[in-house]
Amino acid sequence: MFISPMLLETAPGPFSHSNYLFEPKVDGHRLIYSQQSGNVRLYTRHNNDCTRQYPELRLPFDSDIILDGEVACTDPQTGINDFEGVMSRFSTRQHSKVQQFAKTLSATFAIFDILHYQGRDLRKFPLMERKAILHSLVLPSSNFGIVPYIEGAGEALYEQIEARGMEGVVGKRKDSQYVSKRSANWQKVINWSYAEVFITGYKKAEFGWLAAVPDLSGKLRPAGIIEHGASPKHKQAFRGVCQQLVTGEDKNHVYLEPRIRAKVKMRNWTKSGLLRTPVFEQFIV
């Protein structure tokens, strides 16, 4: 049975509060684990069945149950969540490759909430009561883990997360019920990275600025597309300048001299050297 997950608001910055618990934000994709009549199914937040992609997570609990969490993979070199790794797992459909990945790039289900258990709907229970039930479970294997939390000290946890280069922190009201919508009772604080880029073009069809950064030799190389963060005033200012810088175009893009610089925030750099989820911050003049 699929339950639409509870979603996070974005906090303006790290915070501490005695009415909140704080968890590390796992860098993977959302997973609803459902065991009904002994049958295990796995779903993404958008109700896409991904059961066959994660054979190591199809193990049953002692009773029917619905759990919420993140599926993640760990980079063996750094010990940090490998988002690209879990995306490779998620996009693989061929049975032989799925089986190989299960051995070489094993997935972990990081559980942070329990929604149904032993025939009871727990969503109206306060979060702390749900956590107590969750921590009483016997997990099926080492591929299952429960996300740890601390009470009150969100800023101290964020400092540790930032120092380790992890994704961020989630703050949740201790008395929050589980609702299938975005709620201010759950808030995320992302550990953003920052970069300075050159804008070398733009999309024709919808908003998107092409970003580039210097390589080791000083030559610019493509680094991704900025699609978020620019206000109407920023876009207007860009349009006022860019027509003087056009060097060419193709079916999808207009290309510019690399004269416009910008500061962006991002989740991290991908292994191929691209900005992951870049968000425009400001022009550099």
PDB file of N, CA, C and O in Angstrom, residues 11-53:
ATOM      1  N   ALA A  11      13.847  25.732   5.929  1.00  0.00           N
ATOM      2  CA  ALA A  11      14.136  26.692   6.997  1.00  0.00           C
ATOM      3  C   ALA A  11      15.120  27.744   6.485  1.00  0.00           C
ATOM      4  O   ALA A  11      15.945  27.451   5.615  1.00  0.00           O
ATOM      5  N   PRO A  12      15.059  28.968   7.001  1.00  0.00           N
ATOM      6  CA  PRO A  12      15.983  30.010   6.539  1.00  0.00           C
ATOM      7  C   PRO A  12      17.428  29.752   6.933  1.00  0.00           C
ATOM      8  O   PRO A  12      18.349  30.317   6.345  1.00  0.00           O
ATOM      9  N   GLY A  13      17.653  28.894   7.914  1.00  0.00           N
ATOM     10  CA  GLY A  13      19.009  28.581   8.355  1.00  0.00           C
ATOM     11  C   GLY A  13      18.966  27.607   9.509  1.00  0.00           C
ATOM     12  O   GLY A  13      17.892  27.229   9.989  1.00  0.00           O
ATOM     13  N   PRO A  14      20.135  27.159   9.981  1.00  0.00           N
ATOM     14  CA  PRO A  14      20.166  26.229  11.113  1.00  0.00           C
ATOM     15  C   PRO A  14      19.496  26.833  12.350  1.00  0.00           C
ATOM     16  O   PRO A  14      19.588  28.033  12.596  1.00  0.00           O
ATOM     17  N   PHE A  15      18.799  25.994  13.097  1.00  0.00           N
ATOM     18  CA  PHE A  15      18.142  26.478  14.313  1.00  0.00           C
ATOM     19  C   PHE A  15      18.108  25.375  15.362  1.00  0.00           C
ATOM     20  O   PHE A  15      18.266  24.195  15.048  1.00  0.00           O
ATOM     21  N   SER A  16      17.915  25.781  16.596  1.00  0.00           N
ATOM     22  CA  SER A  16      17.750  24.857  17.720  1.00  0.00           C
ATOM     23  C   SER A  16      16.441  25.180  18.428  1.00  0.00           C
ATOM     24  O   SER A  16      16.045  26.349  18.510  1.00  0.00           O
ATOM     25  N   HIS A  17      15.760  24.148  18.930  1.00  0.00           N
ATOM     26  CA  HIS A  17      14.505  24.388  19.649  1.00  0.00           C
ATOM     27  C   HIS A  17      14.155  23.135  20.441  1.00  0.00           C
ATOM     28  O   HIS A  17      14.243  22.014  19.919  1.00  0.00           O
ATOM     29  N   SER A  18      13.719  23.326  21.673  1.00  0.00           N
ATOM     30  CA  SER A  18      13.421  22.184  22.535  1.00  0.00           C
ATOM     31  C   SER A  18      12.215  21.381  22.068  1.00  0.00           C
ATOM     32  O   SER A  18      12.045  20.222  22.470  1.00  0.00           O
ATOM     33  N   ASN A  19      11.374  21.971  21.223  1.00  0.00           N
ATOM     34  CA  ASN A  19      10.200  21.254  20.717  1.00  0.00           C
ATOM     35  C   ASN A  19      10.497  20.436  19.463  1.00  0.00           C
ATOM     36  O   ASN A  19       9.598  19.807  18.914  1.00  0.00           O
ATOM     37  N   TYR A  20      11.751  20.462  19.022  1.00  0.00           N
ATOM     38  CA  TYR A  20      12.128  19.775  17.789  1.00  0.00           C
ATOM     39  C   TYR A  20      13.158  18.692  18.062  1.00  0.00           C
ATOM     40  O   TYR A  20      13.980  18.791  18.978  1.00  0.00           O
ATOM     41  N   LEU A  21      13.126  17.660  17.218  1.00  0.00           N
ATOM     42  CA  LEU A  21      14.257  16.748  17.107  1.00  0.00           C
ATOM     43  C   LEU A  21      14.925  17.008  15.763  1.00  0.00           C
ATOM     44  O   LEU A  21      14.307  17.541  14.837  1.00  0.00           O
ATOM     45  N   PHE A  22      16.192  16.639  15.666  1.00  0.00           N
ATOM     46  CA  PHE A  22      16.977  16.933  14.474  1.00  0.00           C
ATOM     47  C   PHE A  22      17.687  15.675  13.990  1.00  0.00           C
ATOM     48  O   PHE A  22      18.274  14.937  14.782  1.00  0.00           O
ATOM     49  N   GLU A  23      17.619  15.464  12.669  1.00  0.00           N
ATOM     50  CA  GLU A  23      18.217  14.290  12.039  1.00  0.00           C
ATOM     51  C   GLU A  23      19.156  14.727  10.914  1.00  0.00           C
ATOM     52  O   GLU A  23      18.910  15.757  10.276  1.00  0.00           O
ATOM     53  N   PRO A  24      20.193  13.939  10.621  1.00  0.00           N
ATOM     54  CA  PRO A  24      20.950  14.199   9.402  1.00  0.00           C
ATOM     55  C   PRO A  24      20.071  13.927   8.189  1.00  0.00           C
ATOM     56  O   PRO A  24      19.263  12.989   8.183  1.00  0.00           O
ATOM     57  N   LYS A  25      20.189  14.770   7.167  1.00  0.00           N
ATOM     58  CA  LYS A  25      19.423  14.569   5.927  1.00  0.00           C
ATOM     59  C   LYS A  25      20.186  13.593   5.039  1.00  0.00           C
ATOM     60  O   LYS A  25      21.335  13.840   4.670  1.00  0.00           O
ATOM     61  N   VAL A  26      19.559  12.489   4.722  1.00  0.00           N
ATOM     62  CA  VAL A  26      20.198  11.440   3.928  1.00  0.00           C
ATOM     63  C   VAL A  26      20.104  11.804   2.446  1.00  0.00           C
ATOM     64  O   VAL A  26      19.032  12.161   1.954  1.00  0.00           O
ATOM     65  N   ASP A  27      21.211  11.690   1.738  1.00  0.00           N
ATOM     66  CA  ASP A  27      21.262  12.089   0.331  1.00  0.00           C
ATOM     67  C   ASP A  27      20.974  10.882  -0.559  1.00  0.00           C
ATOM     68  O   ASP A  27      21.876  10.191  -1.025  1.00  0.00           O
ATOM     69  N   GLY A  28      19.694  10.632  -0.770  1.00  0.00           N
ATOM     70  CA  GLY A  28      19.269   9.527  -1.618  1.00  0.00           C
ATOM     71  C   GLY A  28      17.945   9.879  -2.254  1.00  0.00           C
ATOM     72  O   GLY A  28      17.710  11.030  -2.609  1.00  0.00           O
ATOM     73  N   HIS A  29      17.059   8.899  -2.427  1.00  0.00           N
ATOM     74  CA  HIS A  29      15.695   9.236  -2.864  1.00  0.00           C
ATOM     75  C   HIS A  29      14.697   8.627  -1.893  1.00  0.00           C
ATOM     76  O   HIS A  29      14.941   7.600  -1.268  1.00  0.00           O
ATOM     77  N   ARG A  30      13.581   9.284  -1.776  1.00  0.00           N
ATOM     78  CA  ARG A  30      12.535   8.905  -0.807  1.00  0.00           C
ATOM     79  C   ARG A  30      12.022   7.512  -1.135  1.00  0.00           C
ATOM     80  O   ARG A  30      11.857   7.140  -2.313  1.00  0.00           O
ATOM     81  N   LEU A  31      11.753   6.736  -0.109  1.00  0.00           N
ATOM     82  CA  LEU A  31      11.267   5.372  -0.306  1.00  0.00           C
ATOM     83  C   LEU A  31      10.188   5.061   0.715  1.00  0.00           C
ATOM     84  O   LEU A  31      10.384   5.248   1.922  1.00  0.00           O
ATOM     85  N   ILE A  32       9.051   4.615   0.228  1.00  0.00           N
ATOM     86  CA  ILE A  32       7.991   4.076   1.079  1.00  0.00           C
ATOM     87  C   ILE A  32       8.065   2.555   0.980  1.00  0.00           C
ATOM     88  O   ILE A  32       7.912   1.982  -0.104  1.00  0.00           O
ATOM     89  N   TYR A  33       8.336   1.916   2.110  1.00  0.00           N
ATOM     90  CA  TYR A  33       8.418   0.456   2.191  1.00  0.00           C
ATOM     91  C   TYR A  33       7.077  -0.056   2.714  1.00  0.00           C
ATOM     92  O   TYR A  33       6.638   0.336   3.793  1.00  0.00           O
ATOM     93  N   SER A  34       6.440  -0.930   1.933  1.00  0.00           N
ATOM     94  CA  SER A  34       5.121  -1.445   2.310  1.00  0.00           C
ATOM     95  C   SER A  34       5.141  -2.970   2.320  1.00  0.00           C
ATOM     96  O   SER A  34       5.448  -3.604   1.304  1.00  0.00           O
ATOM     97  N   GLN A  35       4.800  -3.547   3.461  1.00  0.00           N
ATOM     98  CA  GLN A  35       4.648  -4.998   3.581  1.00  0.00           C
ATOM     99  C   GLN A  35       3.196  -5.281   3.948  1.00  0.00           C
ATOM    100  O   GLN A  35       2.744  -4.937   5.033  1.00  0.00           O
ATOM    101  N   GLN A  36       2.464  -5.874   3.014  1.00  0.00           N
ATOM    102  CA  GLN A  36       1.052  -6.187   3.211  1.00  0.00           C
ATOM    103  C   GLN A  36       0.819  -7.662   2.917  1.00  0.00           C
ATOM    104  O   GLN A  36       1.190  -8.141   1.830  1.00  0.00           O
ATOM    105  N   SER A  37       0.250  -8.379   3.880  1.00  0.00           N
ATOM    106  CA  SER A  37       0.051  -9.830   3.771  1.00  0.00           C
ATOM    107  C   SER A  37       1.362 -10.531   3.419  1.00  0.00           C
ATOM    108  O   SER A  37       1.394 -11.484   2.631  1.00  0.00           O
ATOM    109  N   GLY A  38       2.449 -10.026   3.977  1.00  0.00           N
ATOM    110  CA  GLY A  38       3.766 -10.614   3.768  1.00  0.00           C
ATOM    111  C   GLY A  38       4.441 -10.219   2.470  1.00  0.00           C
ATOM    112  O   GLY A  38       5.601 -10.576   2.244  1.00  0.00           O
ATOM    113  N   ASN A  39       3.736  -9.470   1.604  1.00  0.00           N
ATOM    114  CA  ASN A  39       4.276  -9.075   0.300  1.00  0.00           C
ATOM    115  C   ASN A  39       4.934  -7.696   0.409  1.00  0.00           C
ATOM    116  O   ASN A  39       4.287  -6.740   0.850  1.00  0.00           O
ATOM    117  N   VAL A  40       6.186  -7.586   0.007  1.00  0.00           N
ATOM    118  CA  VAL A  40       6.936  -6.336   0.118  1.00  0.00           C
ATOM    119  C   VAL A  40       6.931  -5.596  -1.213  1.00  0.00           C
ATOM    120  O   VAL A  40       7.260  -6.163  -2.253  1.00  0.00           O
ATOM    121  N   ARG A  41       6.542  -4.323  -1.153  1.00  0.00           N
ATOM    122  CA  ARG A  41       6.624  -3.437  -2.325  1.00  0.00           C
ATOM    123  C   ARG A  41       7.333  -2.148  -1.900  1.00  0.00           C
ATOM    124  O   ARG A  41       7.151  -1.661  -0.779  1.00  0.00           O
ATOM    125  N   LEU A  42       8.091  -1.593  -2.834  1.00  0.00           N
ATOM    126  CA  LEU A  42       8.845  -0.365  -2.600  1.00  0.00           C
ATOM    127  C   LEU A  42       8.370   0.703  -3.569  1.00  0.00           C
ATOM    128  O   LEU A  42       8.206   0.438  -4.769  1.00  0.00           O
ATOM    129  N   TYR A  43       8.164   1.930  -3.059  1.00  0.00           N
ATOM    130  CA  TYR A  43       7.621   3.007  -3.882  1.00  0.00           C
ATOM    131  C   TYR A  43       8.453   4.286  -3.689  1.00  0.00           C
ATOM    132  O   TYR A  43       8.911   4.586  -2.586  1.00  0.00           O
ATOM    133  N   THR A  44       8.589   5.065  -4.753  1.00  0.00           N
ATOM    134  CA  THR A  44       9.166   6.393  -4.641  1.00  0.00           C
ATOM    135  C   THR A  44       8.097   7.352  -4.108  1.00  0.00           C
ATOM    136  O   THR A  44       6.931   6.990  -3.963  1.00  0.00           O
ATOM    137  N   ARG A  45       8.502   8.583  -3.863  1.00  0.00           N
ATOM    138  CA  ARG A  45       7.549   9.576  -3.332  1.00  0.00           C
ATOM    139  C   ARG A  45       6.418   9.863  -4.310  1.00  0.00           C
ATOM    140  O   ARG A  45       5.358  10.343  -3.905  1.00  0.00           O
ATOM    141  N   HIS A  46       6.643   9.590  -5.607  1.00  0.00           N
ATOM    142  CA  HIS A  46       5.620   9.844  -6.621  1.00  0.00           C
ATOM    143  C   HIS A  46       4.840   8.574  -6.986  1.00  0.00           C
ATOM    144  O   HIS A  46       4.215   8.512  -8.037  1.00  0.00           O
ATOM    145  N   ASN A  47       4.893   7.559  -6.123  1.00  0.00           N
ATOM    146  CA  ASN A  47       4.143   6.317  -6.310  1.00  0.00           C
ATOM    147  C   ASN A  47       4.633   5.504  -7.505  1.00  0.00           C
ATOM    148  O   ASN A  47       3.856   4.818  -8.166  1.00  0.00           O
ATOM    149  N   ASN A  48       5.915   5.597  -7.800  1.00  0.00           N
ATOM    150  CA  ASN A  48       6.522   4.721  -8.805  1.00  0.00           C
ATOM    151  C   ASN A  48       7.067   3.479  -8.104  1.00  0.00           C
ATOM    152  O   ASN A  48       7.822   3.582  -7.140  1.00  0.00           O
ATOM    153  N   ASP A  49       6.663   2.311  -8.575  1.00  0.00           N
ATOM    154  CA  ASP A  49       7.106   1.058  -7.965  1.00  0.00           C
ATOM    155  C   ASP A  49       8.564   0.799  -8.357  1.00  0.00           C
ATOM    156  O   ASP A  49       8.900   0.715  -9.525  1.00  0.00           O
ATOM    157  N   CYS A  50       9.426   0.689  -7.358  1.00  0.00           N
ATOM    158  CA  CYS A  50      10.851   0.434  -7.627  1.00  0.00           C
ATOM    159  C   CYS A  50      11.315  -0.829  -6.903  1.00  0.00           C
ATOM    160  O   CYS A  50      12.495  -0.965  -6.573  1.00  0.00           O
ATOM    161  N   THR A  51      10.380  -1.756  -6.689  1.00  0.00           N
ATOM    162  CA  THR A  51      10.696  -2.964  -5.929  1.00  0.00           C
ATOM    163  C   THR A  51      11.810  -3.769  -6.586  1.00  0.00           C
ATOM    164  O   THR A  51      12.725  -4.254  -5.910  1.00  0.00           O
ATOM    165  N   ARG A  52      11.763  -3.921  -7.893  1.00  0.00           N
ATOM    166  CA  ARG A  52      12.734  -4.796  -8.554  1.00  0.00           C
ATOM    167  C   ARG A  52      14.133  -4.187  -8.606  1.00  0.00           C
ATOM    168  O   ARG A  52      15.110  -4.905  -8.784  1.00  0.00           O
ATOM    169  N   GLN A  53      14.250  -2.871  -8.411  1.00  0.00           N
ATOM    170  CA  GLN A  53      15.577  -2.254  -8.458  1.00  0.00           C
ATOM    171  C   GLN A  53      16.413  -2.557  -7.214  1.00  0.00           C
ATOM    172  O   GLN A  53      17.625  -2.408  -7.240  1.00  0.00           O
TER     173      GLN A  53
END
